[in-house]
Amino acid sequence: MSSSILIKNGHVIDPASGLDEKTDLLITNGKVASIGDNQEGNGAKVIDASGLIVSPGFVDLHVHFREPGYEYKETIKSGAMSAVAGGFSSVCCMANTSPVNDNGTVTSEIVKKGLEAKAARVYPIGAVSKNLDGKELAEIGEMKEAGAVAISDDGKCVLNPKMIRSAMEYASMFGLTVIEHCEDESAKDGVINEGEVSARFGIKGIPPTAEDSIASRNIVISAYTGLPTHLAHISTKGTVDAVRLAKAKGLKVTCEVTPHHFTITEDELESFDTNFKMNPPLRTKEDLKAIKEGLKDGTIDCIATDHAPHASWEKEVELDKAPFGIVGLETALPLSLKLVEEGVISLTQMIALLTCRPSAIFNLPGGSLKKGSPADICIFDSQKKWIVEPEKFLSKGRNSPFNGKTLKGKNIVTIVDGNIVYNPANL
Amino acid sequence: MPTATEELNFTGKNLIRMADLTADEIRGLINTGLRFKEVSEREIKKVPALRGKTIVNLFFEPSTRTRTSFEIAGKRLSADVINISASASSISKGETFKDTILNISAMKPNAIVIRHSSPGAALIASQITDCSIINGGDGAHAHPTQALLDLMTIAEKKKNFENLNVTIVGDILHSRVARSNINALRSLNANITLCAPPTLMPPRSDVFGAKITTDIKKAVKGADVVMMLRIQQERMGQGLFPSLREYARYFCLTPEVMKETKDDVIIMHPGPINRGVEISSEVADGNKAVILYQVTHGVAMRMAVLYLICGGTKDE
């Protein structure tokens, strides 16, 4: 069991309990023991958080940790270390490994490796269908028992509407939500957003309608069945509008957005740089504006990174041959803080989008600093400027579109379950 | 037409896409091409300009016409020309594009001509190596030497590019030839009209700064230049149009359609032509077609490009 930790003089913000003040926070036995001024640690390790923000550890509903099968891209250990470097204490990893996480044995193995990593909490997401083929349901019950927190064929869309409905209905028996990667067949062979850049440079486009059509389909099924649907990494104005409408009708529709989709646009692809290639693709300025609106008015439930590491040699190829995906865990915080600086959302809203709101979607522990909560905490400096140097990432992935950029805001300490798992500055 | 003194305006190390060139550089290249045309008319078709220089034709997708044109151009300048095709090299053994470029560069050629199915391949290659890169066509992105030889053909037949009416008909969506010509013609202030079924036109066609129509008769009305694009049969399988028969019904350049053009119109086609599909035999073989001049000019223009990029001295 971990020893006590006293975090002194930090600006403690916990949207879940409405806390927002400069105070001290005491951790004992892996739990938040008390919050209040001038606490005595009685031998606890003291962390001086003066000038820093103390937040619940961030919760990422969408990462790809590549193990088993693609350990050269990322292992559960390296991914979990990358997570805590970025301030994340909990991550949910998608099922598109090799073998696919479509049965309890693979799920158990991921849980075991996650615990061994002694970094972020690693929650497996099981597959909807066996081998992500979209044909037969995976053994959802067994995966739930082994520790799966949601199910998804992410990377692929469940195209068959009968199949996605079955998955939602069957998973509801285990209290699991189905996550959809919204992409219909019109996106086939597409490389970047279908728009101005694809037209000018003759690059195959992925139309925004590819996302909107599936998002709308899932909303319709959710309305009909009364079951929840969670839409992964939404990227278009059309989908933001559809989710807003669904929420107004009181439907159980939730969604997430990635930091890159609220920061950069298709214009970056003029460089043909494969580190700007991901799926869904970077969209237009209008889409970016709609996403910011959605974050502001609560339509978008949370920020998730879609952290997708690849080996450098896999990305150093022609644009249309490069795999989709970028790393995101270690740059998510400063990109989110930029929204605060721009006045799109408040700091409290930002923290909510990274903590209590995502954890509520899958009923995960953490995401709050209420007394008795698991001591999952990050302490960050919202003003510290740093230059993104991917070779210094704890992730094995170097595929960041923000390479060389100066960002503002850096995580300093991460505590998971009362243990300090990240503290390079030795606070 | 531009004067000879402008011809050395192009001093670039690479030729990737027309959008990178200034109007003066384009005019300089056209003039150099026109001057090289004469070499091909000689009995002994060789000048020593690039003696001792090595040019690699690195072709990742099949091409007879462009590869042959570059090869003849290089040889007429006395360069050593080596052809490498994807099927005959380590590319098929799984070597990455980057490693292929690095390996060929390590043999120290003066220039590499790259043909590739992926848009941006030539640009990426130019970021990998210090060797000069000439884009011989990359996916639907760019084909700058084709645009230059087209412009050279227009320059020989027409007085000025300013306000020249140029119509391009066919598969704009998948055409690197169209994109390169559009970029170049815009730099030179020509008026551009594009004509295609909506399925073969990108949704954001407004980026081309051109007039857009689906009616070929309206498209060619008052045209000084009509460029027809090759239609590829495989697009039918992608559901983009029903049949070659129906395509021809609406988009074939026939004598009937030709009535709408100016009398001194010139008809161009990058080849190879599909007779009776995008162009009727009467038009292709008629006195307004300059399709074979384009092929001849291809050699001269590629001589000009190789000469200016490889820094030869034209000591005849």
XYZ file of C-alpha atoms in Angstrom:
743
model
C 0.000 0.000 0.000
C 1.231 3.446 -0.859
C 2.325 5.898 1.800
C 0.703 9.263 2.404
C 1.243 12.253 0.128
C 0.426 15.848 0.933
C 0.067 18.189 -2.041
C 0.468 21.714 -0.683
C -0.493 25.142 -2.018
C -1.801 23.952 -5.365
C -4.759 25.407 -7.230
C -7.119 22.447 -6.820
C -9.804 22.173 -9.480
C -12.323 19.350 -9.399
C -15.339 19.941 -11.658
C -17.110 16.868 -10.271
C -17.321 18.397 -6.780
C -17.269 22.037 -7.823
C -13.960 22.619 -6.077
C -11.800 25.483 -7.393
C -9.419 26.972 -4.817
C -5.860 27.217 -3.605
C -5.585 24.603 -0.898
C -3.902 21.377 0.249
C -4.826 17.820 -0.584
C -3.901 14.783 1.487
C -3.715 11.288 0.090
C -3.673 8.236 2.327
C -4.167 4.564 1.512
C -4.525 5.339 -2.180
C -7.540 7.561 -1.605
C -8.216 11.264 -1.409
C -8.282 11.631 2.398
C -8.964 15.300 2.890
C -8.872 18.683 1.196
C -8.338 21.912 3.153
C -5.828 24.565 4.135
C -2.779 24.118 6.354
C -2.893 20.367 6.631
C -0.205 18.482 8.485
C 1.081 15.486 6.668
C 2.289 13.594 9.744
C 5.248 12.163 7.895
C 3.611 12.180 4.465
C 5.684 12.997 1.420
C 5.070 16.675 0.706
C 4.732 17.983 -2.841
C 4.860 21.756 -3.154
C 2.394 22.581 -5.924
C 2.700 26.373 -5.653
C 1.786 27.949 -8.978
C 0.519 24.613 -10.286
C -2.920 23.188 -10.929
C -4.018 20.037 -9.112
C -6.600 18.125 -11.120
C -8.104 14.672 -11.171
C -5.931 12.504 -13.418
C -7.118 12.671 -17.014
C -9.218 9.874 -18.495
C -8.739 8.947 -22.160
C -11.485 6.792 -23.654
C -9.582 6.148 -26.860
C -5.998 4.939 -27.275
C -4.250 2.273 -29.346
C -1.537 0.474 -27.400
C -0.674 -2.097 -30.114
C -0.018 -4.975 -27.714
C -0.410 -7.854 -28.419
C 0.978 -8.049 -31.928
C 2.562 -4.735 -32.815
C 4.920 -4.190 -29.889
C 7.379 -2.417 -32.201
C 4.868 0.453 -32.427
C 3.905 0.594 -28.746
C 3.672 -1.746 -25.784
C 1.153 -1.483 -23.013
C 4.044 -0.422 -20.782
C 5.318 2.342 -23.104
C 1.770 3.491 -23.805
C 0.887 3.614 -20.118
C 4.072 5.601 -19.434
C 3.223 7.993 -22.262
C -0.221 8.411 -20.691
C 1.067 9.427 -17.272
C 3.602 11.767 -18.897
C 0.640 13.557 -20.438
C -1.335 13.666 -17.160
C -3.613 10.711 -17.927
C -4.260 8.293 -15.079
C -6.741 6.116 -16.995
C -6.788 5.010 -20.620
C -9.078 2.725 -22.593
C -7.344 0.779 -25.320
C -9.011 -0.245 -28.523
C -9.318 -3.843 -29.657
C -7.507 -3.713 -33.014
C -4.454 -5.619 -31.835
C -3.140 -8.905 -33.237
C -4.783 -11.101 -32.189
C -7.814 -8.873 -31.896
C -9.143 -8.354 -28.382
C -12.314 -10.309 -29.156
C -12.199 -12.825 -26.302
C -11.606 -12.946 -22.565
C -8.115 -14.408 -22.857
C -6.767 -11.417 -24.744
C -8.688 -9.048 -22.468
C -7.128 -10.667 -19.370
C -3.663 -10.421 -20.870
C -4.124 -6.664 -21.491
C -5.375 -6.165 -17.926
C -2.349 -8.092 -16.584
C 0.171 -6.147 -18.679
C -1.557 -2.928 -17.637
C -1.098 -3.719 -13.967
C 2.538 -4.710 -14.523
C 3.208 -1.366 -16.201
C 2.606 0.437 -12.877
C 1.680 3.619 -14.690
C -1.801 4.590 -15.919
C -4.786 2.338 -15.327
C -5.258 0.421 -18.568
C -8.843 -0.544 -19.397
C -9.399 -2.835 -22.365
C -12.169 -2.183 -24.873
C -13.408 -5.426 -26.392
C -14.269 -5.950 -30.040
C -17.873 -5.818 -31.225
C -17.308 -8.598 -33.744
C -14.941 -11.538 -33.987
C -11.717 -10.426 -35.671
C -13.390 -7.044 -36.328
C -15.024 -8.667 -39.343
C -18.475 -7.245 -38.611
C -20.032 -10.688 -39.100
C -20.403 -12.473 -35.746
C -20.582 -10.949 -32.285
C -17.475 -11.354 -30.137
C -17.803 -12.968 -26.696
C -18.810 -9.755 -25.008
C -19.835 -11.315 -21.693
C -16.529 -13.099 -21.235
C -14.622 -9.926 -22.094
C -16.684 -7.937 -19.607
C -15.836 -10.444 -16.895
C -12.158 -10.175 -17.817
C -12.262 -6.395 -17.477
C -13.550 -4.846 -20.711
C -15.198 -1.463 -20.074
C -16.856 -0.938 -23.474
C -16.913 -2.554 -26.904
C -15.879 -1.250 -30.312
C -14.555 -2.363 -33.685
C -12.672 0.967 -33.830
C -10.458 1.353 -36.837
C -13.367 -0.172 -38.680
C -17.002 0.827 -38.739
C -19.719 -1.737 -38.048
C -21.354 -1.215 -41.429
C -24.243 -3.635 -41.107
C -27.077 -1.800 -39.295
C -28.513 -5.068 -38.007
C -25.148 -5.965 -36.512
C -24.656 -2.674 -34.696
C -28.153 -2.884 -33.253
C -27.547 -6.471 -32.079
C -24.288 -5.378 -30.489
C -26.011 -2.536 -28.637
C -28.800 -4.808 -27.441
C -26.560 -7.703 -26.436
C -23.987 -5.488 -24.717
C -26.726 -3.770 -22.712
C -27.150 -7.016 -20.759
C -23.643 -6.400 -19.395
C -24.071 -2.669 -18.989
C -21.566 -1.958 -21.743
C -21.729 0.875 -24.251
C -20.889 0.323 -27.911
C -18.446 2.836 -29.414
C -18.785 3.481 -33.130
C -16.067 4.521 -35.532
C -18.340 6.381 -37.936
C -17.229 5.806 -41.505
C -19.351 4.481 -44.363
C -18.051 2.900 -47.555
C -17.766 6.202 -49.404
C -14.526 6.716 -47.450
C -12.943 3.683 -49.101
C -9.408 4.361 -50.415
C -9.662 7.938 -49.158
C -6.515 9.566 -47.772
C -7.443 13.072 -46.575
C -10.600 15.141 -46.199
C -12.534 15.564 -49.417
C -12.300 19.301 -49.890
C -10.110 22.074 -51.143
C -6.751 20.358 -50.588
C -7.837 17.033 -52.074
C -9.166 18.882 -55.132
C -6.031 20.960 -55.626
C -3.521 18.190 -55.148
C -5.384 15.223 -56.582
C -5.422 13.269 -53.325
C -8.286 10.823 -52.769
C -10.858 12.331 -50.445
C -12.818 11.085 -47.442
C -16.124 12.956 -47.566
C -17.611 14.333 -44.343
C -20.822 12.501 -45.233
C -19.005 9.200 -44.595
C -19.011 10.110 -40.909
C -22.360 11.910 -40.787
C -24.331 9.049 -42.311
C -23.173 6.470 -39.742
C -23.453 8.907 -36.825
C -27.044 9.610 -37.858
C -27.770 5.908 -38.296
C -26.524 5.145 -34.794
C -28.552 7.998 -33.334
C -31.650 6.610 -35.033
C -30.976 3.136 -33.622
C -30.331 4.617 -30.192
C -33.638 6.487 -30.369
C -35.491 3.341 -31.404
C -33.943 1.001 -28.833
C -33.358 3.469 -26.017
C -29.795 2.158 -25.771
C -26.650 4.275 -25.522
C -24.292 4.920 -28.412
C -20.901 6.577 -28.106
C -19.430 8.144 -31.231
C -15.637 8.056 -31.374
C -13.454 10.932 -32.608
C -16.125 13.012 -34.330
C -14.687 15.449 -36.842
C -17.426 17.135 -38.867
C -19.924 19.939 -38.449
C -22.650 17.568 -39.616
C -22.000 15.112 -36.804
C -21.759 17.852 -34.168
C -25.161 19.136 -35.347
C -26.657 15.634 -35.302
C -25.422 14.961 -31.754
C -26.718 18.327 -30.537
C -30.155 17.495 -31.903
C -30.046 14.007 -30.367
C -29.148 15.421 -26.959
C -31.940 17.963 -27.177
C -34.305 15.026 -27.616
C -32.822 13.402 -24.521
C -31.238 10.481 -26.340
C -28.362 8.520 -24.812
C -25.845 9.740 -27.355
C -22.326 10.691 -26.310
C -19.270 11.601 -28.308
C -15.615 12.495 -28.082
C -13.283 14.730 -30.072
C -9.501 14.598 -30.456
C -7.160 17.510 -29.732
C -5.919 17.517 -33.341
C -9.437 17.925 -34.712
C -9.960 21.083 -32.659
C -6.488 22.471 -33.400
C -5.496 21.971 -37.056
C -7.195 21.605 -40.448
C -6.787 19.959 -43.838
C -4.610 22.922 -44.891
C -1.671 21.166 -43.191
C -1.769 18.454 -45.869
C -0.274 20.813 -48.457
C 3.028 19.500 -47.117
C 2.106 15.871 -47.946
C 3.519 15.139 -44.465
C 2.224 11.750 -43.325
C 2.178 12.940 -39.694
C -0.951 14.877 -40.620
C -2.658 11.737 -41.896
C -5.184 10.192 -39.544
C -8.704 8.791 -39.684
C -11.013 10.625 -39.519
C -8.938 13.144 -41.438
C -8.244 16.748 -40.535
C -11.256 18.665 -41.788
C -12.033 22.268 -42.740
C -12.008 25.519 -40.763
C -15.822 25.342 -40.638
C -15.716 21.890 -39.062
C -13.125 23.071 -36.559
C -15.351 25.985 -35.632
C -18.348 23.667 -35.175
C -16.292 21.370 -32.934
C -15.277 24.309 -30.748
C -18.950 25.316 -30.521
C -19.793 21.746 -29.531
C -17.146 21.760 -26.807
C -18.423 25.078 -25.546
C -22.120 24.206 -25.340
C -21.617 20.679 -24.007
C -22.655 18.803 -27.155
C -19.254 17.125 -27.117
C -18.837 15.066 -23.950
C -15.105 14.628 -23.752
C -11.643 14.970 -25.222
C -9.999 11.682 -26.264
C -6.646 11.406 -27.998
C -7.036 8.470 -30.433
C -3.338 7.969 -29.615
C -2.145 5.841 -32.550
C 1.596 5.198 -32.591
C 3.387 3.850 -35.660
C 7.052 3.103 -36.344
C 8.897 5.897 -38.136
C 9.642 3.720 -41.151
C 5.943 3.019 -41.570
C 5.185 6.730 -41.744
C 8.176 7.668 -43.923
C 6.400 6.605 -47.094
C 4.124 8.076 -49.732
C 1.069 9.855 -48.277
C -1.491 7.430 -49.687
C 0.514 4.406 -48.530
C 1.133 5.620 -44.967
C -0.947 4.198 -42.119
C -3.517 6.463 -40.478
C -2.855 7.811 -37.000
C -0.769 10.048 -34.781
C 0.375 9.969 -31.161
C -1.509 12.285 -28.851
C -1.152 11.491 -25.152
C 1.785 13.818 -24.491
C 0.407 16.839 -26.354
C -3.291 16.681 -25.392
C -2.994 18.940 -22.330
C -1.354 21.970 -23.985
C -3.664 21.717 -27.011
C -6.674 21.668 -24.673
C -5.280 24.603 -22.688
C -5.140 26.550 -25.944
C -8.953 26.373 -26.037
C -8.981 27.978 -22.593
C -6.580 30.688 -23.698
C -8.731 31.367 -26.774
C -11.760 31.723 -24.504
C -13.628 28.794 -26.087
C -14.040 27.007 -22.748
C -13.105 27.715 -19.132
C -10.296 25.893 -17.361
C -12.914 24.046 -15.296
C -14.762 22.991 -18.456
C -11.496 21.775 -19.941
C -10.713 19.675 -16.888
C -14.258 18.265 -16.919
C -13.825 17.264 -20.573
C -10.681 15.358 -19.575
C -11.881 13.856 -16.272
C -15.417 13.428 -14.865
C -17.234 13.618 -18.187
C -15.330 10.792 -19.915
C -15.241 8.627 -16.775
C -19.035 8.923 -16.462
C -19.606 7.571 -19.981
C -18.109 4.143 -19.165
C -18.643 4.343 -15.373
C -14.920 4.309 -14.706
C -13.517 4.997 -11.248
C -11.556 8.225 -10.940
C -12.220 11.528 -12.620
C -12.954 13.194 -9.291
C -11.197 14.444 -6.136
C -14.136 13.861 -3.788
C -13.091 12.513 -0.410
C -12.680 8.763 -0.655
C -12.099 8.784 -4.432
C -9.153 6.848 -5.823
C -6.099 9.096 -5.619
C -5.687 9.546 -9.377
C -4.268 13.026 -9.747
C -2.204 15.121 -12.086
C -0.403 18.331 -11.232
C 0.266 20.569 -14.204
C 1.774 23.915 -15.070
C -0.645 25.766 -17.350
C 1.954 28.372 -18.357
C 5.107 26.386 -19.020
C 6.236 26.642 -22.639
C 8.047 23.750 -24.248
C 9.051 22.586 -27.700
C 7.618 19.294 -28.921
C 10.500 16.895 -29.510
C 8.961 13.515 -30.366
C 12.237 11.699 -29.682
C 11.716 12.624 -26.030
C 8.225 11.097 -25.825
C 7.786 8.161 -23.480
C 5.611 6.670 -26.207
C 7.492 4.631 -28.782
C 5.628 6.598 -31.438
C 7.291 9.657 -32.966
C 4.444 10.423 -35.362
C 3.306 13.798 -34.073
C 2.021 16.612 -36.301
C 3.169 19.045 -33.625
C 6.848 18.151 -34.001
C 8.931 21.272 -33.426
C 5.974 23.390 -32.311
C 6.113 25.430 -29.114
C 3.188 24.543 -26.870
C 2.087 26.033 -23.560
C 1.194 23.841 -20.589
C 2.886 20.738 -19.266
C 2.035 17.974 -16.862
C 4.521 17.831 -13.960
C 3.377 15.003 -11.651
C 0.977 12.102 -12.094
C -0.336 10.033 -9.206
C -2.274 6.816 -9.794
C -3.924 4.936 -6.965
C -1.908 6.988 -4.476
C 1.432 6.161 -6.116
C 3.609 8.767 -7.769
C 4.107 7.258 -11.232
C 5.453 10.335 -13.027
C 7.565 13.045 -11.448
C 10.626 13.855 -13.576
C 11.160 17.205 -11.814
C 11.289 15.391 -8.465
C 8.771 17.629 -6.740
C 5.911 35.470 -77.191
C 8.717 35.850 -74.660
C 12.181 36.848 -75.705
C 15.236 34.624 -75.657
C 16.842 36.575 -72.834
C 14.197 35.254 -70.433
C 14.973 31.639 -71.101
C 17.373 31.056 -68.225
C 14.967 32.347 -65.641
C 14.358 28.845 -64.375
C 17.237 27.961 -62.062
C 15.470 25.524 -59.788
C 17.093 22.400 -58.440
C 13.908 20.347 -58.744
C 10.788 20.377 -60.877
C 7.895 19.161 -58.728
C 4.754 21.018 -59.774
C 3.748 23.994 -61.898
C 2.400 25.835 -58.855
C 6.022 26.256 -57.681
C 7.048 28.187 -60.827
C 6.683 31.886 -61.558
C 5.237 33.087 -64.857
C 8.741 34.184 -65.910
C 10.185 30.783 -65.108
C 7.462 29.141 -67.172
C 8.172 31.470 -70.108
C 11.891 30.785 -69.762
C 11.301 27.041 -69.905
C 9.015 27.366 -72.938
C 11.657 29.367 -74.804
C 14.421 26.935 -73.942
C 12.170 24.117 -75.170
C 11.514 25.886 -78.442
C 15.255 26.327 -78.977
C 15.974 22.669 -78.278
C 13.346 21.589 -80.784
C 15.832 22.178 -83.589
C 18.248 19.530 -82.275
C 15.713 16.812 -83.000
C 15.441 17.995 -86.637
C 19.134 17.421 -87.287
C 20.603 14.391 -88.986
C 22.928 13.891 -86.006
C 20.524 14.415 -83.109
C 22.998 14.909 -80.339
C 24.621 17.810 -78.503
C 27.276 17.381 -75.823
C 25.509 19.589 -73.268
C 25.143 16.957 -70.542
C 28.145 14.775 -71.368
C 29.268 12.934 -68.255
C 26.009 13.545 -66.425
C 23.813 10.698 -65.193
C 20.028 10.738 -65.257
C 17.942 8.005 -63.663
C 14.393 7.396 -64.870
C 12.803 5.851 -61.785
C 9.366 4.609 -62.787
C 7.138 3.186 -60.062
C 4.220 2.829 -62.466
C 4.204 1.748 -66.079
C 4.697 4.406 -68.734
C 6.031 4.032 -72.232
C 5.536 7.501 -73.613
C 6.912 9.650 -70.798
C 9.795 7.312 -70.054
C 10.819 7.102 -73.704
C 10.524 10.854 -74.078
C 12.794 11.486 -71.070
C 15.225 8.817 -72.281
C 15.512 10.282 -75.773
C 15.805 13.798 -74.316
C 18.639 12.749 -72.020
C 20.469 10.870 -74.756
C 20.220 13.759 -77.216
C 21.974 15.845 -74.577
C 24.690 13.137 -74.274
C 23.750 12.249 -70.700
C 23.951 8.666 -69.478
C 20.337 7.594 -68.958
C 19.386 4.631 -66.799
C 15.822 3.317 -66.673
C 14.588 1.602 -63.537
C 11.078 0.228 -63.387
C 9.303 -0.913 -60.261
C 8.855 -4.476 -61.426
C 12.582 -4.893 -62.103
C 13.888 -3.412 -58.878
C 13.910 -4.066 -55.148
C 10.672 -2.108 -54.799
C 8.772 -5.329 -55.341
C 10.860 -6.926 -52.594
C 9.332 -4.608 -50.017
C 11.971 -1.875 -49.897
C 10.425 1.395 -48.758
C 10.183 4.393 -51.047
C 12.616 6.306 -48.831
C 15.238 3.547 -48.958
C 14.877 3.251 -52.725
C 15.481 6.975 -53.163
C 18.424 6.937 -50.745
C 20.020 3.974 -52.504
C 19.732 5.455 -55.959
C 20.961 8.828 -54.682
C 23.994 7.097 -53.172
C 25.054 6.210 -56.720
C 25.302 9.960 -57.339
C 23.166 10.620 -60.399
C 22.689 14.256 -61.393
C 18.925 13.953 -61.567
C 16.199 11.426 -60.871
C 13.002 11.491 -62.891
C 10.233 9.955 -60.796
C 6.940 8.552 -62.012
C 4.709 7.290 -59.228
C 1.048 6.494 -58.576
C 1.036 8.341 -55.234
C 0.370 12.073 -55.197
C 3.251 13.935 -53.560
C 5.825 11.189 -54.215
C 8.207 13.522 -56.087
C 7.901 16.187 -53.390
C 8.655 13.650 -50.667
C 11.627 12.348 -52.689
C 13.021 15.882 -52.953
C 12.921 16.130 -49.150
C 14.817 12.852 -48.795
C 17.703 13.450 -51.189
C 20.026 16.252 -52.300
C 19.890 14.939 -55.848
C 17.713 16.891 -58.307
C 14.197 15.478 -58.622
C 12.050 15.866 -61.710
C 8.420 14.877 -61.367
C 7.456 12.610 -64.244
C 3.879 12.380 -62.957
C 2.698 11.576 -59.432
C -0.799 10.174 -59.086
C -3.480 12.754 -59.795
C -1.237 15.489 -58.384
C 1.088 16.908 -61.018
C 2.801 16.269 -64.333
C 4.807 19.441 -64.890
C 6.735 18.385 -68.009
C 3.433 17.488 -69.720
C 2.040 20.935 -68.880
C 5.234 22.578 -70.142
C 5.185 20.718 -73.432
C 1.494 21.596 -73.801
C 2.278 25.266 -73.173
C 5.160 25.105 -75.627
C 2.746 23.739 -78.238
C 0.259 26.520 -77.499
C 3.040 29.144 -77.553
C 4.062 28.042 -81.039
C 0.516 28.289 -82.394
C -0.922 31.257 -80.502
C 0.368 34.783 -80.055
C -0.277 35.220 -76.387
C -1.490 33.375 -73.298
C -3.169 36.482 -71.934
C -6.967 35.947 -72.196
C -6.524 32.856 -74.325
C -9.629 30.648 -73.980
C -8.553 27.157 -72.988
C -11.070 24.382 -72.433
C -10.198 21.106 -70.737
C -12.669 18.244 -71.127
C -12.742 14.906 -69.351
C -11.741 13.235 -66.103
C -10.553 16.304 -64.181
C -10.862 14.470 -60.840
C -8.122 11.938 -61.603
C -5.995 14.037 -63.958
C -2.525 15.279 -63.064
C -2.302 16.708 -66.584
C -5.350 18.886 -65.957
C -4.063 20.090 -62.581
C -0.648 21.035 -63.926
C -2.099 22.799 -66.943
C -4.633 24.671 -64.814
C -1.898 25.940 -62.494
C 0.341 27.027 -65.358
C -2.417 28.600 -67.444
C -3.608 30.577 -64.431
C -0.086 31.930 -63.905
C -0.124 33.074 -67.523
C -3.615 34.643 -67.217
C -5.450 32.406 -69.657
C -9.218 31.869 -69.282
C -9.959 28.290 -68.317
C -13.150 26.293 -68.804
C -13.496 22.791 -67.391
C -16.032 20.282 -68.641
C -16.789 16.902 -67.080
C -19.630 14.863 -65.636
C -20.016 15.890 -61.945
C -18.686 12.472 -60.913
C -15.343 13.203 -62.571
C -15.001 16.694 -61.093
C -13.862 17.278 -57.494
C -16.654 18.685 -55.284
C -14.507 21.727 -54.525
C -13.908 22.573 -58.199
C -14.070 26.264 -57.270
C -10.392 25.988 -56.262
C -9.417 25.840 -59.938
C -10.561 29.397 -60.673
C -12.178 28.132 -63.852
C -15.596 28.166 -65.478
C -17.262 24.786 -64.895
C -19.854 23.160 -67.141
C -21.186 19.730 -68.045
C -22.153 20.807 -71.581
C -19.322 20.216 -74.038
C -20.790 22.542 -76.662
C -20.941 25.411 -74.180
C -17.481 24.488 -72.966
C -15.780 24.744 -76.340
C -17.712 27.794 -77.554
C -15.166 30.452 -78.452
C -12.259 28.249 -77.383
C -8.773 28.907 -78.756
C -7.449 25.668 -77.336
C -9.303 22.457 -76.446
C -7.515 19.830 -74.374
C -9.168 16.443 -74.257
C -8.293 14.059 -71.419
C -8.079 10.326 -71.677
C -10.953 8.488 -70.067
C -10.018 5.338 -68.207
C -12.250 2.316 -68.480
C -11.646 1.401 -64.819
C -13.701 4.435 -63.724
C -16.829 2.628 -64.927
C -16.227 -0.063 -62.320
C -16.111 2.686 -59.705
C -19.626 3.776 -60.640
C -18.534 7.142 -62.012
C -20.214 6.786 -65.404
C -22.319 4.046 -66.980
C -20.494 3.126 -70.181
C -17.989 4.376 -72.720
C -20.928 4.602 -75.109
C -22.835 7.017 -72.896
C -19.664 8.937 -72.018
C -19.008 9.477 -75.714
C -22.599 10.629 -76.229
C -22.026 13.626 -73.963
C -18.286 14.261 -73.892
C -16.777 13.163 -77.217
C -15.159 15.859 -79.305
C -16.855 15.353 -82.675
C -17.008 17.499 -85.848
C -20.481 18.555 -84.650
C -19.073 19.891 -81.366
C -16.160 21.490 -83.219
C -18.594 23.870 -84.949
C -18.755 25.848 -81.691
C -15.035 26.587 -81.486
C -13.060 29.379 -83.101
C -11.824 28.598 -86.619
C -8.205 28.629 -85.556
C -8.749 26.380 -82.541
C -6.102 23.793 -81.748
C -7.031 20.385 -80.364
C -4.712 18.758 -77.844
C -4.582 15.413 -76.061
C -1.861 14.052 -73.749
C -2.347 10.588 -75.223
C -2.873 7.795 -75.641
C -6.187 8.636 -77.312
C -9.340 6.508 -77.179
C -10.772 6.996 -80.648
C -14.531 7.361 -80.571
C -14.624 7.808 -76.799
C -13.270 11.246 -75.869
C -12.284 12.225 -79.405
C -13.580 11.140 -82.791
C -11.142 9.971 -85.450
C -12.146 12.827 -87.756
C -11.068 15.352 -85.135
C -7.977 13.458 -83.973
C -6.698 13.139 -87.526
C -7.993 16.536 -88.662
C -5.936 19.626 -89.405
C -6.758 21.286 -86.078
C -5.278 18.519 -83.969
C -1.731 19.124 -82.712
C -1.488 15.851 -80.796
C 1.661 14.587 -82.514
C 3.347 17.986 -82.203
C 2.829 17.584 -78.484
C 4.777 14.337 -78.587
C 7.603 15.959 -80.563
C 7.629 18.911 -78.190
C 7.773 16.493 -75.281
C 11.323 15.551 -76.188
C 12.399 19.178 -76.676
C 10.811 20.330 -73.437
C 12.358 17.490 -71.452
C 15.729 18.380 -72.983
C 15.152 21.938 -71.745
C 14.224 20.766 -68.252
C 17.153 18.350 -67.966
C 19.518 20.958 -69.363
C 18.450 23.707 -66.961
C 18.329 21.416 -63.932
C 21.524 19.467 -64.564
C 23.394 22.708 -65.220
C 24.803 21.753 -68.580
C 26.761 24.057 -70.819
C 25.311 24.323 -74.294
C 28.643 24.256 -76.147
C 27.561 22.827 -79.473
